[in-house]
Amino acid sequence: MLLLAIESSCDETAAAVLADGVDLLSSVVDSQIQVHSPYGGIVPELASRRHIETIYPVVNEALKKAGISLKQLDAIAVTQGPGLVGSLLIGMSFAKALAYVRNIPCIGVDHMAGHLLSIFLGQDHPSFPYIALAASGGHSSIYLVNDPVSYELLGQTRDDAAGEAFDKVAKLLGLGYPGGPIIAETASKGDPEAVSFPRAWLEPESFDFSFSGVKTAVVNYVNQAIQKEKKLHIPDICASFQEAISDVLVEKTLTAAKSTNVSQIVLAGGVAANQRLRALMKSRGKEEKLSVFLPPTQYCTDNAAMIAVAGYHLYQNTEQWPKTIDMDVYSRSQIHF
Ligand code: KG4
Ligand code: ZN
């Protein structure tokens, strides 16, 4: 079974070809970082325009790398949401047109489901059920993943997502965009215990997150240092901020696993590419006798391979995918139940 997947929810145009749900034949990602970095964040209109320019070459390259023709495809999976509506529409329209011409199913996939299943693109897989922490630029959520098509939302952010906090703090410190990788790089030269930034644990039984407080604490720390004419040590600030975020993400995920009696934990989403978060989750998981599974970093950030995996499972459960040509995109995740 040959499946083409298309992802265009935010600032990456991506396509991938997956054979029989397990064999990844190609995965192509065109990043728009250079388009948006002069503005310090994503400009939705520019994102849509760039998707229009790149969607055809990206899909073509994915098919070429996989060594297959359009005629051989059995189905197309496409990100339906959440994301920027203008961006989603480019991938969706392209996928629908191809599926219509070839008379094959067009499967709408929730982007978050893709992140939750990205672990199957690596060598080391969990069995079901598992607890997944999905931390990206738009989401910071903990899910109980019961099987490839059913997910229970246990907690989510009440304000900023973890990746959003990384991006905003990087902007404040004048480090550039996107903030996550730059903060991680700068943090590697700093002391994580230099500044004690706050951790928002919220109510003891809550698996929700809140990252706006730590972001404001960094703003206040910087402003006070400037007022007192104290020299700022940027690597120390980055390392301490990264530690505060990682600490909360890890401890809440471990508690969610223990309270649901699930012994396996999976990391997902762009922030899961963070080496400190990965190391802390591994070591704390070991201490708590929980197995921690980490996807390869190229499948943490947005890609179409993960959409292909989620699309394949929906295809196997034909009841569950909106197969009509009139399906629409959506801006907020639909798997929050
Ligand atoms: O999953 P993703 O590629 O896109 C969304 O669905 O949002 O995640 C992008 C987010 C950005 O906020 C970026 O700063 C963050 O993931 N990110 C990181 C790292 N790499 C990407 N955050 C921390 N450390 C990293 N190494
Ligand atoms: Zn994402």
XYZ file of C-alpha atoms in Angstrom, residues 4 9 14 28 30 59 70 91 104 108 146 157 166-167 219 225 231 236 254 260 264 268 272 312 330 337:
26
model
C 1.646 10.054 -0.205
C 0.086 23.587 8.468
C 6.549 18.774 3.377
C 11.089 16.065 1.952
C 11.089 22.794 2.720
C 5.650 16.642 -3.750
C 1.448 9.199 -9.159
C -1.770 21.426 1.050
C -8.088 7.473 -4.643
C -7.639 14.280 6.483
C -4.612 4.097 23.541
C -1.166 24.654 28.191
C 11.360 29.514 23.620
C 10.627 31.695 20.569
C 11.669 39.767 30.938
C 19.755 43.833 35.299
C 26.170 42.686 32.865
C 23.277 31.412 31.865
C 6.058 11.353 34.625
C -2.685 6.319 34.638
C 5.862 4.015 28.578
C 6.942 14.475 20.364
C 11.234 17.268 21.732
C -2.056 5.030 7.161
C -9.556 23.698 10.757
C -11.203 14.580 23.627
